[in-house]
XYZ file of C-alpha atoms in Angstrom:
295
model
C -3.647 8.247 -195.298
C -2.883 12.058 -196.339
C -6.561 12.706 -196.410
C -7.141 10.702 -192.937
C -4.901 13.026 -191.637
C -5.988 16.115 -192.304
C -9.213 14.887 -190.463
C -7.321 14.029 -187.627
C -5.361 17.370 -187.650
C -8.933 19.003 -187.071
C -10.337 16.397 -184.151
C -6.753 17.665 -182.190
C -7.512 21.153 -182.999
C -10.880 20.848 -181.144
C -12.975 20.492 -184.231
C -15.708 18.095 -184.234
C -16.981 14.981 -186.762
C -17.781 17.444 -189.457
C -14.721 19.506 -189.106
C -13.375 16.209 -189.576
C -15.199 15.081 -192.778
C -14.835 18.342 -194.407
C -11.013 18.733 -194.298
C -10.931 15.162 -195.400
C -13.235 15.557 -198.361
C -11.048 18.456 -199.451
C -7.771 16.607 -198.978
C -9.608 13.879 -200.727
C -10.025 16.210 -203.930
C -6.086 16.837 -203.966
C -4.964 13.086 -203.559
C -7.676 11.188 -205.068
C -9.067 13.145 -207.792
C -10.174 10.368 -209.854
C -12.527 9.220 -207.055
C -14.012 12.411 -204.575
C -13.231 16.235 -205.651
C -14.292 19.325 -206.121
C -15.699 18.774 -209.068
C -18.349 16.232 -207.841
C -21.187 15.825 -205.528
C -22.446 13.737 -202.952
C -24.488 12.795 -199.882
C -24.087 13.526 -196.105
C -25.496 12.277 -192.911
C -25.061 14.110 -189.610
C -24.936 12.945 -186.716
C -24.359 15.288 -183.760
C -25.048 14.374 -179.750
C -24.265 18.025 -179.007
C -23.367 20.490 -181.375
C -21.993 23.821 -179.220
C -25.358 26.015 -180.466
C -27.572 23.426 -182.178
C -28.219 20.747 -179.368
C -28.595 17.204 -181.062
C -28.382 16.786 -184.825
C -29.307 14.395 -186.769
C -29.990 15.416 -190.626
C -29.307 14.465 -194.530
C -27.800 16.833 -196.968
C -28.027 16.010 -200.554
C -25.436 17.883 -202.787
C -25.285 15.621 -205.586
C -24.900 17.566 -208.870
C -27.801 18.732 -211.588
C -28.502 18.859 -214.603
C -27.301 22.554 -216.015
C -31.113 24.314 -217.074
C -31.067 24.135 -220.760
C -30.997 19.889 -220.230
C -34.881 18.631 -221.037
C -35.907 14.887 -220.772
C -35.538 14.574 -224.245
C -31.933 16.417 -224.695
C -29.611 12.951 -224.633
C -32.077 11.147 -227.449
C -30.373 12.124 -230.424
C -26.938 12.769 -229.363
C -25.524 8.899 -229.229
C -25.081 6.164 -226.471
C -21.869 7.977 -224.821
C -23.267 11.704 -224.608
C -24.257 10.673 -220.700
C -20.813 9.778 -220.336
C -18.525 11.334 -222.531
C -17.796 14.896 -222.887
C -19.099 18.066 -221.909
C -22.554 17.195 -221.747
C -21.815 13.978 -219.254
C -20.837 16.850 -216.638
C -23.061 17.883 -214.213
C -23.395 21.333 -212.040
C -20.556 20.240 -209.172
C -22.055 20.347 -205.615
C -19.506 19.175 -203.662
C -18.157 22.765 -202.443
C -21.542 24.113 -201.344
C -22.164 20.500 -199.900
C -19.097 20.501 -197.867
C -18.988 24.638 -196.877
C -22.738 24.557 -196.082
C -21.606 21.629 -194.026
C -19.124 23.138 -192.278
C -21.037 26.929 -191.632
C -24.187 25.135 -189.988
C -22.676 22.414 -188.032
C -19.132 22.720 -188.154
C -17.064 24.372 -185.204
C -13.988 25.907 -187.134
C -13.126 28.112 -189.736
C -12.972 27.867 -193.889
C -9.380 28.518 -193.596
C -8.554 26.145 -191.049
C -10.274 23.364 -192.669
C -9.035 23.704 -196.253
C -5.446 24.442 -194.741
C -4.271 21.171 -195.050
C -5.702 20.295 -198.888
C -3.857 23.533 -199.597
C -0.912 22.641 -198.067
C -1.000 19.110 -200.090
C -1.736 20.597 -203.623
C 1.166 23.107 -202.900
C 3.888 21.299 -201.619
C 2.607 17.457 -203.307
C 2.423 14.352 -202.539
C 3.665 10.997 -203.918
C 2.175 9.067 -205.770
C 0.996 5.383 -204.067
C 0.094 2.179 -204.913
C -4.098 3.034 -205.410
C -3.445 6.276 -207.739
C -0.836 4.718 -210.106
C -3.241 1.817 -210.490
C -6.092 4.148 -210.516
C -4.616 5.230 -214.494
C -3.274 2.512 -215.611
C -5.887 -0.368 -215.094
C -8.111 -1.673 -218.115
C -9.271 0.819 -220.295
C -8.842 3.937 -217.696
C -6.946 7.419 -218.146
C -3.350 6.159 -219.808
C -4.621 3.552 -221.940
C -7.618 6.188 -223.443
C -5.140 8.815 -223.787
C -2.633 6.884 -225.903
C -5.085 5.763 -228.077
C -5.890 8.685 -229.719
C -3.072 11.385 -229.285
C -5.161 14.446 -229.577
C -6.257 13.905 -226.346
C -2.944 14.416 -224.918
C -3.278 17.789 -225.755
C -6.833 18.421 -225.064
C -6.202 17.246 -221.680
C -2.899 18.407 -221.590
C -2.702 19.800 -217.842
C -3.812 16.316 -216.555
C -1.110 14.099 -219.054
C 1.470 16.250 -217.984
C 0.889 16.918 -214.471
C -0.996 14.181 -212.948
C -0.332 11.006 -215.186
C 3.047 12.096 -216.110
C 2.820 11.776 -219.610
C 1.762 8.374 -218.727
C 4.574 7.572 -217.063
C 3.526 7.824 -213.316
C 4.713 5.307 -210.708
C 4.497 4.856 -206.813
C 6.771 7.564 -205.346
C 6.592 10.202 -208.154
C 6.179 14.177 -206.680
C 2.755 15.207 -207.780
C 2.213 18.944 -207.093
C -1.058 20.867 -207.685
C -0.075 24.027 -207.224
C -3.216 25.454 -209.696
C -5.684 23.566 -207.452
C -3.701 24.972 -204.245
C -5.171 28.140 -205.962
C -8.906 27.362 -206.331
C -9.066 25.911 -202.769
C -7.614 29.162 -201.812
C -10.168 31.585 -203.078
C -12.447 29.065 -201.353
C -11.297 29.236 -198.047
C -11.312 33.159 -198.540
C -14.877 33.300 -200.399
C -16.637 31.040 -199.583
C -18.766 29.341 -202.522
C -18.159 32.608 -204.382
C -14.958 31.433 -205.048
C -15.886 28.719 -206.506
C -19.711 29.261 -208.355
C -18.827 32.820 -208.931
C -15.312 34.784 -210.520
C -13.040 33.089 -212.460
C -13.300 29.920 -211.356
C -16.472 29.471 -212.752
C -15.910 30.610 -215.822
C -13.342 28.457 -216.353
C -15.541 25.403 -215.341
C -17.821 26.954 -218.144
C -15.737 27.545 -220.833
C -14.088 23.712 -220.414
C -16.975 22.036 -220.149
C -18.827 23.861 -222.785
C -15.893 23.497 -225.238
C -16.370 19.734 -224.992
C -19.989 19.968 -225.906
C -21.676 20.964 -222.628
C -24.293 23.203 -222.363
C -23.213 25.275 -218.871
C -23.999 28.745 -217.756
C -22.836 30.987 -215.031
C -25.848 30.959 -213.537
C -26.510 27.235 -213.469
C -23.145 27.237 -211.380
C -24.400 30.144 -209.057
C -27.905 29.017 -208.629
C -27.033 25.970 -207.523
C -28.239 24.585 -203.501
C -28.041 21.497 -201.511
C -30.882 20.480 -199.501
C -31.472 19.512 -196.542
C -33.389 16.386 -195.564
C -34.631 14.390 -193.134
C -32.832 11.606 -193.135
C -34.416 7.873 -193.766
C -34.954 5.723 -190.218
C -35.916 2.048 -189.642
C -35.197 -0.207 -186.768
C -33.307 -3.513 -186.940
C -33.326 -6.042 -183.613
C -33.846 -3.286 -181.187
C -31.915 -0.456 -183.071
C -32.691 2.728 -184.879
C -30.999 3.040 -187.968
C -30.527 6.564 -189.915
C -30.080 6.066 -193.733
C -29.185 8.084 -196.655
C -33.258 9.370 -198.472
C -33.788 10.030 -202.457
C -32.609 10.909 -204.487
C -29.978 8.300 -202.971
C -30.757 4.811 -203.296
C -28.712 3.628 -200.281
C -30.722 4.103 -197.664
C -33.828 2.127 -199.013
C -31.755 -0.519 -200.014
C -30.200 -0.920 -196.546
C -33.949 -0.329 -194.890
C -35.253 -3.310 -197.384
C -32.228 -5.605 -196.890
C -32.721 -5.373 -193.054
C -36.403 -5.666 -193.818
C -35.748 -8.835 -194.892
C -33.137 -10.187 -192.464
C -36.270 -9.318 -189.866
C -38.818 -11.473 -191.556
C -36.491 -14.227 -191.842
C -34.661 -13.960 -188.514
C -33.952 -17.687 -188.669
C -32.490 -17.715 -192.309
C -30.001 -14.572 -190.273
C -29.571 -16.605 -187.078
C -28.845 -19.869 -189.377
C -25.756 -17.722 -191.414
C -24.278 -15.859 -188.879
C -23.653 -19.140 -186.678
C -22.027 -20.744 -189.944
C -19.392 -17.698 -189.900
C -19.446 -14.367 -191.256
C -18.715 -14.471 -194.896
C -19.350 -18.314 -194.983
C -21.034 -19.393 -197.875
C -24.693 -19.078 -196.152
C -23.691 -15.742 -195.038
C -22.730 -14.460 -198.248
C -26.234 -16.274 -200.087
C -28.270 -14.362 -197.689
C -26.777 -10.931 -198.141
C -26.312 -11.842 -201.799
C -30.125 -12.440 -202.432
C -31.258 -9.832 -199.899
C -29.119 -7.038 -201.524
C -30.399 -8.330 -205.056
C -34.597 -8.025 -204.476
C -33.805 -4.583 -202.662
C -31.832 -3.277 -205.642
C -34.254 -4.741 -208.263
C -37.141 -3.321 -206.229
């Protein structure tokens, strides 16, 4: 709901859709760490009528993270089943900043520091804890449970057991205050992706990862680029439909499952009049999504 917010806050400033997204993604980082932040990558489709400047726009921008340079096809064959996982060299170079600020520069309408405003303003001030974060730690074989199990990793992840799981202690209400990440997002929304590839930051991105095993350089972090692509279209009863293309699997596996719901229009027709999410609803999705993956 934070998160949703700060969205909203920009749509009643006069920002538009990708205003929107990007002060949510940010937001996002400070309240849901565990699941979209900084530190990650991603995909984006835009969508845009009218953009003040551009006219329509419709494109894909893929800043999912990369391998750092000195990774070669070969480099994970020796060093055991969890190195892809586990450690410094599971990390990849983090696109999500230059995803979101390249974003925001080409076809957003307002400014760095108006966007990341309220993120900052979260990670400063806190927010409590709720029901999807607390379980977020706790459940199966997640954060608490690995930490306790070995106690050195208490202290090599101290920050994190102390500030965000509460020394594993963390329930729904608890203050959680970021006021170190309130910091980063800062020197974004005053530098741009220097603030975040280049400077301190960076180096401190290197010398974690690295002391965990990873293999990262500064200039892996300030070479890095998302692309822009043109995003992936099919039709489906009379509609054009814009997809997510590679490196993201999405998008094919939406064109394919609609694919097949065309060739077998009756098998469609047949579920949807049993109910949606009946039992011949559910088969039909089911298999479709199945072949499309496999494929």
């Amino acid at each position: 709901a934070l998160a949703s917010q700060a969205g909203l806050e920009m749509l009643r400033a006069g920002g538009n859709a990708v205003d929107a997204a990007v002060a949510t993604s940010f937001a996002l980082s400070v309240v849901r760490p565990y699941s979209c932040g900084i530190g990650g990558g991603g995909f984006m489709i835009i969508r845009l009528a009218d953009h003040k400047g551009r006219g329509p726009v419709t494109v894909a921008i893929n800043f999912r993270e990369t391998a750092p340079a000195s990774v070669k096809p070969d480099s994970y064959e020796s060093l055991g089943e969890f190195a892809a996982t586990h450690g410094g060299m599971a990390v990849g170079i983090p696109g999500q900043v230059e995803g979101m600020l390249h974003a925001l520069e080409r076809y957003g309408t307002l400014s760095r520091e108006q966007v990341l405003a309220p993120a900052i303003r979260l990670a400063k001030e806190g927010f409590k804890a709720d029901a999807h974060y607390v379980k977020s730690t706790q459940h199966d074989d997640l954060v608490i449970p690995w930490m306790r199990a070995e106690p050195a990793r208490q202290e090599r992840f101290a920050w994190l057991w102390e500030r965000c799981l509460k020394r594993g202690g963390v329930k729904v209400g608890d203050h959680v205050a970021l006021p170190e990440q309130a910091r980063v997002l800062e020197r974004i929304a005053a530098e741009g992706r220097a603030g975040f590839y280049e400077g301190p930051v960076a180096q401190a991105i290197v010398d974690a990862v690295n002391a965990d095993g990873g293999r990262f350089t500064l200039e892996d972090l300030r070479g890095y680029r998302c692309e822009e692509l043109p995003v992936l279209t099919s039709t489906f009863r009379g509609r054009t439909v814009i997809g997510m293309p590679p490196p993201s699997s999405g998008g094919i596996v939406v064109e394919q499952v609609l694919g097949m719901f065309e060739a077998r229009s009756e098998l469609l027709t047949d579920a949807i009049s049993s109910g949606h999410n009946s039992p011949a609803y559910v088969h039909l999705v089911t298999e479709a999504g199945k072949h499309a993956f496999a494929d």
